[in-house]
Amino acid sequence: VQLVESGGGLVQAGGSLRLSCVASRSIFIMGWYRQAPGKQRELVASITSGNTNYADSVKGRFTISIDNAKNTVYLQMNSLKPEDTAVYYCNAFFGTHYWGQGTQVTVSS
């Protein structure tokens, strides 16, 4: 399974970004993780069978969605904060975990 992410960048606090991740095949369980410098990788959001799960720190600000026809999962990030700065990784679980290459999100204050 190959995962290709896009959509990261530099944004001011309060701004928005949308991340996209295209999978090489349909996946039942997909999600987004992030890793800030000096910190462990953490789950941001996941989606399976239409059910979503979010980290407390992003609830109400981030929305994960999936387009099954395009094998693409999205992460809409609104009201971004400097503490959201991290490398964001797309994740797919299909017997084992698969990871994208990561995309940098930087939120300036």
PDB file of C-alpha atoms in Angstrom:
ATOM      1  CA  VAL A   1       0.000   0.000   0.000  1.00  0.00           C
ATOM      2  CA  GLN A   2       1.392   3.374  -0.993  1.00  0.00           C
ATOM      3  CA  LEU A   3       0.185   6.593   0.561  1.00  0.00           C
ATOM      4  CA  VAL A   4       0.891   9.999  -0.970  1.00  0.00           C
ATOM      5  CA  GLU A   5       0.157  13.090   1.081  1.00  0.00           C
ATOM      6  CA  SER A   6      -0.205  16.705   0.032  1.00  0.00           C
ATOM      7  CA  GLY A   7      -1.509  19.979   1.366  1.00  0.00           C
ATOM      8  CA  GLY A   8       0.894  20.994   4.103  1.00  0.00           C
ATOM      9  CA  GLY A   9       2.436  24.431   4.359  1.00  0.00           C
ATOM     10  CA  LEU A  10       2.835  27.591   6.373  1.00  0.00           C
ATOM     11  CA  VAL A  11      -0.221  29.351   7.744  1.00  0.00           C
ATOM     12  CA  GLN A  12      -0.908  32.005  10.339  1.00  0.00           C
ATOM     13  CA  ALA A  13      -2.682  31.169  13.564  1.00  0.00           C
ATOM     14  CA  GLY A  14      -6.420  31.044  13.009  1.00  0.00           C
ATOM     15  CA  GLY A  15      -5.991  29.924   9.418  1.00  0.00           C
ATOM     16  CA  SER A  16      -6.949  26.718   7.667  1.00  0.00           C
ATOM     17  CA  LEU A  17      -5.310  23.956   5.678  1.00  0.00           C
ATOM     18  CA  ARG A  18      -6.568  20.777   4.080  1.00  0.00           C
ATOM     19  CA  LEU A  19      -4.386  17.699   3.889  1.00  0.00           C
ATOM     20  CA  SER A  20      -5.012  14.955   1.347  1.00  0.00           C
ATOM     21  CA  CYS A  21      -3.759  11.396   1.243  1.00  0.00           C
ATOM     22  CA  VAL A  22      -4.241   9.156  -1.771  1.00  0.00           C
ATOM     23  CA  ALA A  23      -3.949   5.419  -1.182  1.00  0.00           C
ATOM     24  CA  SER A  24      -2.996   2.897  -3.833  1.00  0.00           C
ATOM     25  CA  ARG A  25      -6.015   0.799  -2.873  1.00  0.00           C
ATOM     26  CA  SER A  26      -9.179   1.061  -0.794  1.00  0.00           C
ATOM     27  CA  ILE A  27      -8.486   0.900   2.925  1.00  0.00           C
ATOM     28  CA  PHE A  28     -10.930   0.174   5.728  1.00  0.00           C
ATOM     29  CA  ILE A  29      -9.166   2.087   8.485  1.00  0.00           C
ATOM     30  CA  MET A  30      -7.324   5.320   7.819  1.00  0.00           C
ATOM     31  CA  GLY A  31      -6.084   8.159   9.919  1.00  0.00           C
ATOM     32  CA  TRP A  32      -3.747  11.075  10.427  1.00  0.00           C
ATOM     33  CA  TYR A  33      -0.943  11.264  12.958  1.00  0.00           C
ATOM     34  CA  ARG A  34       1.459  14.078  13.725  1.00  0.00           C
ATOM     35  CA  GLN A  35       4.894  14.416  15.250  1.00  0.00           C
ATOM     36  CA  ALA A  36       6.277  17.651  16.604  1.00  0.00           C
ATOM     37  CA  PRO A  37      10.014  18.117  17.244  1.00  0.00           C
ATOM     38  CA  GLY A  38      11.068  16.284  20.387  1.00  0.00           C
ATOM     39  CA  LYS A  39       7.676  14.651  20.836  1.00  0.00           C
ATOM     40  CA  GLN A  40       6.198  11.250  20.133  1.00  0.00           C
ATOM     41  CA  ARG A  41       3.976  10.643  17.153  1.00  0.00           C
ATOM     42  CA  GLU A  42       0.338  11.028  18.171  1.00  0.00           C
ATOM     43  CA  LEU A  43      -3.006  10.172  16.643  1.00  0.00           C
ATOM     44  CA  VAL A  44      -4.877  13.215  15.370  1.00  0.00           C
ATOM     45  CA  ALA A  45      -7.930  11.623  13.766  1.00  0.00           C
ATOM     46  CA  SER A  46      -9.100   8.325  12.341  1.00  0.00           C
ATOM     47  CA  ILE A  47     -12.006   7.095  10.269  1.00  0.00           C
ATOM     48  CA  THR A  48     -13.495   3.661   9.689  1.00  0.00           C
ATOM     49  CA  SER A  49     -16.899   2.767   8.257  1.00  0.00           C
ATOM     50  CA  GLY A  50     -17.881   6.395   8.562  1.00  0.00           C
ATOM     51  CA  ASN A  51     -17.066   6.505  12.271  1.00  0.00           C
ATOM     52  CA  THR A  52     -14.548   9.151  13.276  1.00  0.00           C
ATOM     53  CA  ASN A  53     -12.283   9.614  16.244  1.00  0.00           C
ATOM     54  CA  TYR A  54     -10.335  12.735  17.226  1.00  0.00           C
ATOM     55  CA  ALA A  55      -7.669  13.706  19.687  1.00  0.00           C
ATOM     56  CA  ASP A  56      -9.078  16.010  22.352  1.00  0.00           C
ATOM     57  CA  SER A  57      -6.707  18.771  21.252  1.00  0.00           C
ATOM     58  CA  VAL A  58      -8.278  19.007  17.783  1.00  0.00           C
ATOM     59  CA  LYS A  59     -11.941  18.274  18.450  1.00  0.00           C
ATOM     60  CA  GLY A  60     -14.176  20.943  16.975  1.00  0.00           C
ATOM     61  CA  ARG A  61     -11.369  22.270  14.777  1.00  0.00           C
ATOM     62  CA  PHE A  62     -10.316  19.354  12.556  1.00  0.00           C
ATOM     63  CA  THR A  63     -12.490  17.151  10.385  1.00  0.00           C
ATOM     64  CA  ILE A  64     -11.465  13.866   8.809  1.00  0.00           C
ATOM     65  CA  SER A  65     -13.327  12.571   5.789  1.00  0.00           C
ATOM     66  CA  ILE A  66     -12.878   9.972   3.093  1.00  0.00           C
ATOM     67  CA  ASP A  67     -13.750   9.706  -0.582  1.00  0.00           C
ATOM     68  CA  ASN A  68     -13.922   5.970  -1.192  1.00  0.00           C
ATOM     69  CA  ALA A  69     -14.237   6.395  -4.946  1.00  0.00           C
ATOM     70  CA  LYS A  70     -10.859   8.163  -4.978  1.00  0.00           C
ATOM     71  CA  ASN A  71      -9.199   6.151  -2.163  1.00  0.00           C
ATOM     72  CA  THR A  72      -8.476   9.524  -0.597  1.00  0.00           C
ATOM     73  CA  VAL A  73      -8.673  10.652   2.997  1.00  0.00           C
ATOM     74  CA  TYR A  74      -8.739  14.314   3.929  1.00  0.00           C
ATOM     75  CA  LEU A  75      -7.989  16.298   7.054  1.00  0.00           C
ATOM     76  CA  GLN A  76      -9.604  19.733   7.132  1.00  0.00           C
ATOM     77  CA  MET A  77      -7.838  21.826   9.749  1.00  0.00           C
ATOM     78  CA  ASN A  78      -9.459  25.054  10.898  1.00  0.00           C
ATOM     79  CA  SER A  79      -8.599  27.554  13.617  1.00  0.00           C
ATOM     80  CA  LEU A  80      -5.016  26.388  13.529  1.00  0.00           C
ATOM     81  CA  LYS A  81      -2.782  27.080  16.500  1.00  0.00           C
ATOM     82  CA  PRO A  82       1.021  27.267  16.773  1.00  0.00           C
ATOM     83  CA  GLU A  83       0.914  24.041  18.807  1.00  0.00           C
ATOM     84  CA  ASP A  84      -0.487  22.269  15.739  1.00  0.00           C
ATOM     85  CA  THR A  85       2.913  22.679  14.082  1.00  0.00           C
ATOM     86  CA  ALA A  86       4.225  19.217  13.231  1.00  0.00           C
ATOM     87  CA  VAL A  87       4.887  16.757  10.470  1.00  0.00           C
ATOM     88  CA  TYR A  88       1.571  15.126   9.634  1.00  0.00           C
ATOM     89  CA  TYR A  89       1.521  11.497   8.507  1.00  0.00           C
ATOM     90  CA  CYS A  90      -1.209   9.617   6.743  1.00  0.00           C
ATOM     91  CA  ASN A  91      -1.773   6.136   8.140  1.00  0.00           C
ATOM     92  CA  ALA A  92      -3.605   3.131   6.769  1.00  0.00           C
ATOM     93  CA  PHE A  93      -4.218  -0.165   8.524  1.00  0.00           C
ATOM     94  CA  PHE A  94      -4.525  -3.213   6.287  1.00  0.00           C
ATOM     95  CA  GLY A  95      -3.186  -6.111   8.295  1.00  0.00           C
ATOM     96  CA  THR A  96      -0.321  -3.857   9.278  1.00  0.00           C
ATOM     97  CA  HIS A  97       0.272  -0.122   9.453  1.00  0.00           C
ATOM     98  CA  TYR A  98       1.324   1.778   6.367  1.00  0.00           C
ATOM     99  CA  TRP A  99       2.657   5.331   6.469  1.00  0.00           C
ATOM    100  CA  GLY A 100       2.934   8.222   4.076  1.00  0.00           C
ATOM    101  CA  GLN A 101       6.102  10.261   3.732  1.00  0.00           C
ATOM    102  CA  GLY A 102       4.789  13.079   5.921  1.00  0.00           C
ATOM    103  CA  THR A 103       3.902  16.676   5.176  1.00  0.00           C
ATOM    104  CA  GLN A 104       5.032  19.669   7.212  1.00  0.00           C
ATOM    105  CA  VAL A 105       2.438  21.952   8.758  1.00  0.00           C
ATOM    106  CA  THR A 106       3.762  25.145  10.321  1.00  0.00           C
ATOM    107  CA  VAL A 107       1.484  27.573  12.129  1.00  0.00           C
ATOM    108  CA  SER A 108       2.959  30.969  12.907  1.00  0.00           C
ATOM    109  CA  SER A 109       1.758  33.104  15.796  1.00  0.00           C
TER     110      SER A 109
END
